[in-house]
Amino acid sequence: MSRLLAGKFSVNVEQTMDAAQSPFPSAQEKRAAREAKRAAVLRAAVQMFNERGFHQTSLDDVAARLGISKPTIYHYLGNKDQVLLECVSIGLGQLIEAAEQSRAREGTGADRLIAFLVRYAEVNMDDFGRCVIRTGDEALAPESRKRFRALKRQIDSDMRGLIAAAIEDGSIPPCDVRLMAFTLAGALNWPARWHDHGGALSSEAVARQMVGILARGFLPR
């Protein structure tokens, strides 16, 4: 083959490859696939922690449910303590996000507080929020425990801040902010233990009805 023909052949091949989609995944596609696999491992793990308890669930169990090997879990998430920390961090992160969104809402302080409480209850009935409620500090290694406690303190601070803001603008009567926060959290944490997703009421319906009952106790009459 002459150099001229070889050159033309090379150009034609390159043009054909450019016109067709590459059979190899792009860096973005690789990242998306990795995140999807990681999310699947986390969802399977958190559901098993909630069903069986953290100590009664092994990474072998999680791997078996997904049809993968235990080293695959180590590759995406690390050891069992790191998996649990990631699960509870997701649940607590959802609550922190809910507080941020509620503070940005229009309306009175009471409106913002109620919006947060509804979302708080909904999160606690989902897999990751349920794991937060069902996980004792002692289940985590010391360093992970510090992170867990810090995030829980943030949630408590956010709830107290929303209560205080509602008192300040007069949309709810003055009260002991700390005691009210404990009361509301205590009531809205319990559905994580008893709510059945296959039951008659959705988590959204349970959240709205419970917050409605609680709100009748702190809204002005």
Coordinates of N, CA and C in Angstrom, one line a residue:
M1 N 0.9 -1.2 0.0 CA 0.0 0.0 0.0 C 0.9 1.2 0.0
S2 N 0.6 2.2 -0.9 CA 1.4 3.4 -0.9 C 1.2 4.3 0.3
R3 N 2.1 5.2 0.5 CA 1.9 6.1 1.7 C 0.7 6.9 1.5
L4 N 0.4 7.3 0.2 CA -0.8 8.1 0.0 C -2.1 7.4 0.3
L5 N -2.1 6.1 -0.1 CA -3.3 5.3 0.2 C -3.4 5.1 1.7
A6 N -2.3 4.8 2.3 CA -2.3 4.5 3.8 C -2.8 5.8 4.5
G7 N -2.4 6.9 4.1 CA -2.8 8.2 4.7 C -4.3 8.4 4.6
K8 N -4.8 8.1 3.4 CA -6.3 8.3 3.2 C -7.0 7.3 4.0
F9 N -6.5 6.0 4.1 CA -7.2 5.0 4.9 C -7.2 5.4 6.4
S10 N -6.1 6.0 6.9 CA -6.0 6.5 8.3 C -7.0 7.5 8.5
V11 N -7.2 8.5 7.6 CA -8.1 9.6 7.8 C -9.5 9.0 7.8
N12 N -9.8 8.1 6.9 CA -11.2 7.5 6.9 C -11.5 6.8 8.2
V13 N -10.6 6.1 8.7 CA -10.8 5.4 10.0 C -11.1 6.4 11.1
E14 N -10.3 7.4 11.2 CA -10.5 8.4 12.2 C -11.8 9.1 12.1
Q15 N -12.2 9.4 10.9 CA -13.5 10.1 10.7 C -14.7 9.1 11.1
T16 N -14.5 7.8 10.8 CA -15.5 6.8 11.1 C -15.7 6.7 12.7
M17 N -14.5 6.7 13.4 CA -14.5 6.6 14.8 C -15.1 7.9 15.4
D18 N -14.8 9.0 14.8 CA -15.4 10.3 15.4 C -16.9 10.3 15.2
A19 N -17.4 9.8 14.1 CA -18.8 9.8 13.8 C -19.6 8.8 14.7
A20 N -19.0 7.7 15.1 CA -19.6 6.7 15.9 C -19.3 7.0 17.4
Q21 N -20.2 6.6 18.2 CA -20.0 6.7 19.6 C -18.9 5.7 20.1
S22 N -18.0 6.1 20.9 CA -16.9 5.2 21.4 C -17.5 4.1 22.2
P23 N -17.1 2.9 22.1 CA -17.6 1.8 22.9 C -17.1 1.8 24.3
F24 N -16.1 2.7 24.6 CA -15.5 2.8 25.9 C -16.2 3.9 26.7
P25 N -16.5 3.6 28.0 CA -17.2 4.7 28.8 C -16.3 5.9 29.1
S26 N -16.9 7.0 29.1 CA -16.1 8.2 29.4 C -15.9 8.3 30.9
A27 N -15.0 9.3 31.3 CA -14.7 9.4 32.7 C -16.0 9.8 33.5
Q28 N -16.9 10.6 32.9 CA -18.1 10.9 33.5 C -19.0 9.7 33.7
E29 N -19.1 8.8 32.7 CA -19.9 7.6 32.8 C -19.3 6.7 33.8
K30 N -18.0 6.6 33.9 CA -17.4 5.8 34.9 C -17.7 6.2 36.3
R31 N -17.7 7.6 36.5 CA -18.0 8.1 37.8 C -19.5 7.8 38.2
A32 N -20.3 8.0 37.2 CA -21.8 7.7 37.4 C -22.0 6.3 37.8
A33 N -21.3 5.4 37.1 CA -21.5 3.9 37.3 C -21.0 3.6 38.7
R34 N -19.9 4.2 39.1 CA -19.3 3.9 40.4 C -20.2 4.4 41.5
E35 N -20.8 5.6 41.3 CA -21.7 6.2 42.3 C -23.0 5.3 42.4
A36 N -23.5 4.8 41.3 CA -24.7 4.0 41.3 C -24.4 2.7 42.1
K37 N -23.2 2.1 41.9 CA -22.9 0.9 42.6 C -22.7 1.1 44.1
R38 N -22.1 2.3 44.4 CA -21.9 2.6 45.8 C -23.2 2.9 46.5
A39 N -24.1 3.5 45.8 CA -25.5 3.8 46.3 C -26.2 2.5 46.6
A40 N -26.1 1.6 45.6 CA -26.8 0.3 45.8 C -26.3 -0.5 47.0
V41 N -25.0 -0.4 47.2 CA -24.4 -1.1 48.4 C -24.9 -0.5 49.7
L42 N -24.9 0.9 49.7 CA -25.4 1.6 50.9 C -26.9 1.3 51.2
R43 N -27.7 1.3 50.1 CA -29.1 1.0 50.4 C -29.3 -0.4 50.9
A44 N -28.6 -1.4 50.3 CA -28.8 -2.7 50.8 C -28.3 -2.9 52.2
A45 N -27.2 -2.2 52.5 CA -26.6 -2.3 53.9 C -27.6 -1.7 54.9
V46 N -28.1 -0.5 54.6 CA -28.9 0.2 55.6 C -30.2 -0.5 55.8
Q47 N -30.7 -1.1 54.8 CA -32.0 -1.9 54.9 C -31.7 -3.1 55.8
M48 N -30.6 -3.8 55.7 CA -30.3 -4.9 56.5 C -30.0 -4.6 57.9
F49 N -29.3 -3.4 58.1 CA -29.0 -2.9 59.5 C -30.4 -2.7 60.2
N50 N -31.3 -2.1 59.4 CA -32.6 -1.8 60.0 C -33.4 -3.1 60.3
E51 N -33.3 -4.0 59.4 CA -34.1 -5.3 59.6 C -33.5 -6.2 60.7
R52 N -32.2 -6.3 60.7 CA -31.6 -7.3 61.6 C -30.9 -6.7 62.8
G53 N -30.5 -5.4 62.7 CA -29.6 -4.8 63.7 C -28.2 -4.8 63.1
F54 N -27.4 -3.8 63.5 CA -26.1 -3.7 63.0 C -25.2 -4.9 63.4
H55 N -25.2 -5.3 64.6 CA -24.4 -6.4 65.1 C -24.7 -7.7 64.5
Q56 N -26.0 -7.9 64.1 CA -26.4 -9.2 63.6 C -26.3 -9.2 62.0
T57 N -25.8 -8.1 61.5 CA -25.6 -8.1 60.0 C -24.1 -8.0 59.7
S58 N -23.7 -8.9 58.8 CA -22.3 -8.9 58.4 C -22.2 -8.4 57.0
L59 N -21.0 -7.9 56.6 CA -20.8 -7.5 55.2 C -20.9 -8.7 54.2
D60 N -20.7 -9.9 54.7 CA -21.0 -11.1 53.9 C -22.5 -11.1 53.5
D61 N -23.3 -10.8 54.5 CA -24.8 -10.8 54.3 C -25.1 -9.8 53.2
V62 N -24.6 -8.6 53.4 CA -24.9 -7.5 52.4 C -24.4 -7.9 51.0
A63 N -23.2 -8.4 50.9 CA -22.7 -8.9 49.6 C -23.5 -9.9 49.0
A64 N -24.0 -10.9 49.8 CA -24.9 -12.0 49.3 C -26.2 -11.4 48.8
R65 N -26.7 -10.4 49.4 CA -28.0 -9.8 48.9 C -27.8 -9.2 47.6
L66 N -26.7 -8.6 47.3 CA -26.4 -7.9 46.1 C -25.7 -8.8 45.0
G67 N -25.3 -10.0 45.5 CA -24.7 -10.9 44.5 C -23.3 -10.5 44.1
I68 N -22.6 -9.9 45.1 CA -21.2 -9.4 44.9 C -20.3 -10.0 46.0
S69 N -19.0 -9.7 45.9 CA -18.1 -10.2 46.9 C -17.9 -9.2 48.0
K70 N -17.5 -9.6 49.2 CA -17.2 -8.7 50.2 C -16.1 -7.7 49.9
P71 N -15.0 -8.1 49.2 CA -14.0 -7.1 48.8 C -14.5 -6.0 47.9
T72 N -15.6 -6.2 47.2 CA -16.3 -5.2 46.4 C -16.8 -4.1 47.3
I73 N -17.4 -4.5 48.5 CA -17.9 -3.5 49.4 C -16.7 -2.7 50.0
Y74 N -15.6 -3.4 50.3 CA -14.4 -2.7 50.8 C -14.0 -1.7 49.8
H75 N -14.0 -2.0 48.5 CA -13.6 -1.2 47.5 C -14.4 0.1 47.4
Y76 N -15.7 0.0 47.6 CA -16.5 1.2 47.4 C -16.7 2.0 48.7
L77 N -16.7 1.3 49.9 CA -17.1 1.9 51.1 C -16.1 1.7 52.3
G78 N -15.4 0.7 52.3 CA -14.5 0.4 53.4 C -15.1 -0.7 54.3
N79 N -14.7 -0.6 55.6 CA -15.1 -1.7 56.6 C -16.5 -1.4 57.1
K80 N -17.0 -2.3 57.9 CA -18.4 -2.2 58.4 C -18.7 -1.0 59.2
D81 N -17.7 -0.5 60.0 CA -17.9 0.8 60.7 C -18.1 1.9 59.8
Q82 N -17.3 1.9 58.7 CA -17.4 3.0 57.7 C -18.7 3.0 57.0
V83 N -19.2 1.8 56.7 CA -20.5 1.7 56.0 C -21.6 2.2 56.9
L84 N -21.6 1.9 58.2 CA -22.6 2.4 59.1 C -22.5 3.9 59.2
L85 N -21.3 4.4 59.4 CA -21.1 5.9 59.5 C -21.7 6.6 58.3
E86 N -21.4 6.0 57.1 CA -21.9 6.6 55.9 C -23.4 6.6 55.8
C87 N -24.0 5.5 56.3 CA -25.5 5.4 56.3 C -26.1 6.5 57.2
V88 N -25.6 6.6 58.5 CA -26.2 7.5 59.4 C -25.9 9.0 59.0
S89 N -24.7 9.2 58.3 CA -24.4 10.5 57.9 C -25.3 11.0 56.8
I90 N -25.8 10.0 55.9 CA -26.7 10.4 54.9 C -28.1 10.8 55.5
G91 N -28.5 10.0 56.5 CA -29.8 10.4 57.2 C -29.7 11.7 57.9
L92 N -28.6 12.0 58.6 CA -28.5 13.2 59.3 C -28.3 14.4 58.3
G93 N -27.6 14.1 57.2 CA -27.4 15.1 56.2 C -28.8 15.6 55.6
Q94 N -29.7 14.6 55.4 CA -31.0 14.9 54.9 C -31.8 15.9 55.9
L95 N -31.6 15.6 57.2 CA -32.2 16.5 58.2 C -31.6 17.9 58.2
I96 N -30.3 18.0 58.1 CA -29.6 19.3 58.0 C -30.1 20.1 56.8
E97 N -30.2 19.4 55.7 CA -30.7 20.0 54.5 C -32.2 20.5 54.7
A98 N -33.0 19.7 55.3 CA -34.4 20.1 55.6 C -34.4 21.3 56.4
A99 N -33.5 21.5 57.4 CA -33.5 22.7 58.2 C -33.1 23.9 57.4
E100 N -32.1 23.7 56.5 CA -31.7 24.8 55.7 C -32.8 25.3 54.7
Q101 N -33.5 24.3 54.2 CA -34.6 24.6 53.3 C -35.8 25.3 54.0
S102 N -36.0 24.9 55.2 CA -37.1 25.5 56.0 C -36.8 26.9 56.4
R103 N -35.6 27.2 56.8 CA -35.2 28.5 57.1 C -35.3 29.5 55.9
A104 N -35.2 28.9 54.7 CA -35.3 29.8 53.5 C -36.7 30.0 53.1
R105 N -37.7 29.3 53.7 CA -39.1 29.5 53.3 C -39.7 30.8 53.7
E106 N -40.7 31.2 52.9 CA -41.4 32.4 53.3 C -42.4 32.0 54.3
G107 N -43.0 33.0 55.0 CA -44.0 32.8 56.1 C -43.4 33.1 57.4
T108 N -44.2 32.7 58.4 CA -43.8 33.0 59.8 C -42.8 31.9 60.3
G109 N -42.3 32.2 61.5 CA -41.4 31.2 62.1 C -42.1 29.9 62.4
A110 N -43.4 30.0 62.7 CA -44.2 28.8 63.0 C -44.4 28.0 61.7
D111 N -44.6 28.7 60.6 CA -44.7 28.0 59.3 C -43.4 27.2 58.9
R112 N -42.3 27.9 59.2 CA -41.0 27.3 58.9 C -40.7 26.1 59.8
L113 N -41.1 26.2 61.1 CA -40.9 25.2 62.0 C -41.7 23.9 61.6
I114 N -43.0 24.2 61.3 CA -43.9 23.1 60.9 C -43.3 22.4 59.7
A115 N -42.9 23.1 58.7 CA -42.3 22.5 57.5 C -41.1 21.6 57.8
F116 N -40.3 22.1 58.7 CA -39.1 21.3 59.1 C -39.6 20.0 59.8
L117 N -40.5 20.1 60.7 CA -41.0 19.0 61.5 C -41.6 17.9 60.6
V118 N -42.3 18.3 59.6 CA -42.9 17.3 58.6 C -41.8 16.6 57.9
R119 N -40.8 17.4 57.4 CA -39.7 16.7 56.7 C -38.9 15.9 57.6
Y120 N -38.7 16.3 58.9 CA -38.0 15.6 59.9 C -38.6 14.2 60.1
A121 N -39.9 14.2 60.2 CA -40.6 12.9 60.4 C -40.5 12.0 59.2
E122 N -40.6 12.6 58.0 CA -40.5 11.8 56.8 C -39.2 11.2 56.6
V123 N -38.1 11.9 56.9 CA -36.7 11.4 56.8 C -36.6 10.2 57.7
N124 N -37.1 10.4 58.9 CA -36.9 9.3 59.9 C -37.7 8.0 59.6
M125 N -38.6 8.1 58.7 CA -39.3 6.9 58.3 C -38.7 6.3 57.0
D126 N -37.7 7.0 56.4 CA -37.0 6.4 55.3 C -35.8 5.6 55.8
D127 N -35.2 4.8 54.9 CA -34.1 3.9 55.3 C -33.0 4.5 56.1
F128 N -32.4 5.6 55.6 CA -31.3 6.2 56.3 C -31.6 6.9 57.6
G129 N -32.8 7.6 57.6 CA -33.2 8.3 58.8 C -33.5 7.2 59.9
R130 N -34.2 6.1 59.4 CA -34.5 5.1 60.4 C -33.3 4.5 61.0
C131 N -32.2 4.4 60.2 CA -30.9 3.9 60.7 C -30.3 4.8 61.8
V132 N -30.5 6.1 61.6 CA -30.0 7.1 62.6 C -30.7 6.8 64.0
I133 N -32.0 6.6 63.9 CA -32.8 6.4 65.1 C -32.5 5.1 65.8
R134 N -32.2 4.1 65.0 CA -32.0 2.8 65.5 C -30.6 2.5 65.9
T135 N -29.7 3.4 65.6 CA -28.2 3.2 65.9 C -27.8 3.9 67.2
G136 N -27.3 3.1 68.1 CA -26.8 3.7 69.3 C -25.3 4.1 69.1
D137 N -24.9 5.1 69.9 CA -23.5 5.6 69.7 C -22.5 4.5 69.9
E138 N -22.8 3.6 70.7 CA -21.8 2.5 71.0 C -21.6 1.6 69.9
A139 N -22.5 1.6 68.8 CA -22.3 0.7 67.7 C -21.1 1.2 66.8
L140 N -20.7 2.4 67.0 CA -19.6 3.0 66.1 C -18.3 3.0 66.8
A141 N -17.2 3.0 66.0 CA -15.9 3.1 66.6 C -15.7 4.5 67.1
P142 N -14.8 4.7 68.0 CA -14.6 6.1 68.7 C -14.6 7.3 67.7
E143 N -13.8 7.2 66.7 CA -13.7 8.4 65.8 C -15.0 8.6 65.0
S144 N -15.6 7.5 64.6 CA -16.9 7.6 63.9 C -18.0 8.1 64.9
R145 N -17.9 7.7 66.1 CA -18.9 8.1 67.1 C -18.8 9.6 67.3
K146 N -17.7 10.2 67.3 CA -17.5 11.7 67.4 C -18.3 12.4 66.3
R147 N -18.1 11.9 65.0 CA -18.8 12.4 63.9 C -20.3 12.3 64.0
F148 N -20.7 11.2 64.4 CA -22.2 10.9 64.6 C -22.8 11.8 65.6
R149 N -22.1 12.0 66.7 CA -22.6 12.9 67.8 C -22.6 14.3 67.3
A150 N -21.6 14.7 66.6 CA -21.5 16.1 66.1 C -22.7 16.4 65.2
L151 N -23.0 15.5 64.3 CA -24.1 15.7 63.4 C -25.4 15.8 64.1
K152 N -25.6 14.9 65.1 CA -26.8 14.9 65.9 C -27.0 16.2 66.7
R153 N -25.9 16.8 67.2 CA -25.9 18.1 67.9 C -26.3 19.2 66.9
Q154 N -25.9 19.0 65.7 CA -26.3 20.0 64.6 C -27.8 20.0 64.4
I155 N -28.4 18.8 64.3 CA -29.8 18.7 64.2 C -30.6 19.3 65.3
D156 N -30.1 19.0 66.5 CA -30.7 19.6 67.7 C -30.6 21.1 67.7
S157 N -29.5 21.6 67.3 CA -29.3 23.1 67.3 C -30.2 23.7 66.2
D158 N -30.3 23.0 65.1 CA -31.2 23.6 64.0 C -32.7 23.6 64.5
M159 N -33.1 22.6 65.2 CA -34.5 22.6 65.6 C -34.7 23.6 66.7
R160 N -33.8 23.8 67.6 CA -33.9 24.8 68.6 C -33.9 26.2 68.0
G161 N -33.1 26.4 66.9 CA -33.1 27.7 66.3 C -34.4 28.0 65.6
L162 N -35.0 27.0 65.0 CA -36.3 27.3 64.4 C -37.4 27.6 65.4
I163 N -37.3 26.9 66.5 CA -38.3 27.2 67.6 C -38.1 28.6 68.2
A164 N -36.8 29.0 68.4 CA -36.5 30.3 68.9 C -37.0 31.4 68.0
A165 N -36.8 31.2 66.7 CA -37.2 32.2 65.7 C -38.7 32.3 65.7
A166 N -39.4 31.2 65.9 CA -40.9 31.3 65.9 C -41.4 32.0 67.1
I167 N -40.7 31.9 68.3 CA -41.0 32.6 69.5 C -40.7 34.1 69.3
E168 N -39.6 34.4 68.7 CA -39.2 35.8 68.5 C -40.1 36.6 67.6
D169 N -40.7 35.9 66.6 CA -41.6 36.7 65.7 C -43.1 36.6 66.2
G170 N -43.3 35.9 67.3 CA -44.6 35.9 68.0 C -45.5 34.9 67.4
S171 N -45.1 34.0 66.5 CA -46.0 33.1 65.8 C -46.2 31.8 66.7
I172 N -45.4 31.6 67.8 CA -45.7 30.7 68.8 C -45.5 31.3 70.2
P173 N -46.2 30.9 71.2 CA -46.0 31.5 72.5 C -44.6 31.2 73.1
P174 N -44.1 32.0 74.0 CA -42.8 31.7 74.7 C -42.9 30.3 75.4
C175 N -41.8 29.6 75.4 CA -41.7 28.3 76.0 C -40.2 28.0 76.3
D176 N -40.0 26.9 76.9 CA -38.6 26.4 77.2 C -38.2 25.7 75.8
V177 N -37.3 26.4 75.1 CA -36.9 25.9 73.8 C -36.3 24.5 73.8
R178 N -35.4 24.3 74.8 CA -34.8 23.0 74.9 C -35.8 21.9 75.2
L179 N -36.7 22.1 76.1 CA -37.7 21.1 76.4 C -38.6 20.9 75.2
M180 N -39.0 21.9 74.5 CA -39.9 21.7 73.4 C -39.2 20.9 72.3
A181 N -37.9 21.2 72.1 CA -37.1 20.5 71.0 C -37.1 19.0 71.4
F182 N -36.8 18.7 72.7 CA -36.7 17.3 73.1 C -38.1 16.6 72.9
T183 N -39.2 17.3 73.2 CA -40.5 16.8 73.1 C -40.9 16.5 71.7
L184 N -40.6 17.4 70.8 CA -40.9 17.2 69.4 C -40.1 16.1 68.7
A185 N -38.8 16.1 69.0 CA -37.9 15.1 68.5 C -38.3 13.7 69.0
G186 N -38.6 13.6 70.3 CA -39.0 12.4 70.9 C -40.2 11.8 70.2
A187 N -41.2 12.6 70.0 CA -42.4 12.2 69.3 C -42.2 11.7 67.9
L188 N -41.4 12.5 67.1 CA -41.2 12.3 65.7 C -40.1 11.3 65.4
N189 N -39.4 10.9 66.4 CA -38.4 9.8 66.2 C -39.1 8.4 66.2
W190 N -40.2 8.3 66.9 CA -40.8 7.0 67.1 C -41.3 6.3 65.9
P191 N -41.8 7.1 64.9 CA -42.3 6.4 63.7 C -41.2 5.5 63.0
A192 N -40.0 5.9 63.2 CA -38.9 5.1 62.7 C -38.9 3.7 63.2
R193 N -39.5 3.4 64.3 CA -39.6 2.1 64.9 C -40.9 1.4 64.6
W194 N -42.0 2.1 64.4 CA -43.3 1.4 64.2 C -43.9 1.6 62.9
H195 N -43.5 2.6 62.1 CA -44.2 2.8 60.8 C -43.9 1.7 59.8
D196 N -45.0 1.2 59.2 CA -44.9 0.1 58.2 C -45.2 0.7 56.8
H197 N -44.2 0.7 55.9 CA -44.4 1.3 54.6 C -45.4 0.5 53.8
G198 N -45.7 -0.7 54.2 CA -46.8 -1.4 53.5 C -48.2 -1.2 54.1
G199 N -48.2 -0.3 55.1 CA -49.5 -0.1 55.8 C -50.4 0.8 55.1
A200 N -51.5 1.2 55.8 CA -52.5 2.0 55.2 C -52.1 3.5 54.9
L201 N -51.2 4.0 55.8 CA -50.8 5.4 55.7 C -49.4 5.5 55.2
S202 N -49.2 6.4 54.3 CA -47.8 6.7 53.7 C -47.0 7.4 54.8
S203 N -45.7 7.5 54.6 CA -44.9 8.2 55.6 C -45.2 9.7 55.5
E204 N -45.6 10.2 54.4 CA -46.0 11.6 54.3 C -47.3 11.9 55.1
A205 N -48.2 11.0 54.9 CA -49.5 11.2 55.7 C -49.3 11.1 57.2
V206 N -48.4 10.1 57.6 CA -48.1 10.0 59.0 C -47.5 11.2 59.5
A207 N -46.5 11.7 58.8 CA -45.7 12.9 59.2 C -46.7 14.1 59.4
R208 N -47.5 14.4 58.4 CA -48.4 15.5 58.4 C -49.4 15.4 59.5
Q209 N -50.0 14.2 59.8 CA -50.9 14.1 60.8 C -50.3 14.2 62.2
M210 N -49.1 13.6 62.4 CA -48.5 13.8 63.7 C -48.1 15.2 64.0
V211 N -47.5 15.9 63.0 CA -47.1 17.3 63.2 C -48.4 18.2 63.4
G212 N -49.5 17.8 62.8 CA -50.7 18.6 63.0 C -51.1 18.4 64.5
I213 N -51.1 17.2 65.0 CA -51.4 17.0 66.4 C -50.5 17.8 67.3
L214 N -49.2 17.7 67.1 CA -48.2 18.4 67.9 C -48.4 19.9 67.8
A215 N -48.7 20.4 66.6 CA -48.8 21.9 66.4 C -50.0 22.4 67.2
R216 N -51.0 21.7 67.4 CA -52.2 22.2 68.1 C -51.8 22.4 69.6
G217 N -50.6 21.8 70.0 CA -50.2 22.1 71.4 C -49.3 23.3 71.5
F218 N -48.7 23.8 70.4 CA -47.8 24.9 70.5 C -48.2 26.2 69.7
L219 N -49.2 26.0 68.8 CA -49.6 27.2 68.1 C -50.6 28.0 69.0
P220 N -50.6 29.4 68.8 CA -51.6 30.2 69.6 C -53.0 29.8 69.3
R221 N -53.8 29.9 70.3 CA -55.2 29.5 70.2 C -56.1 30.8 70.1

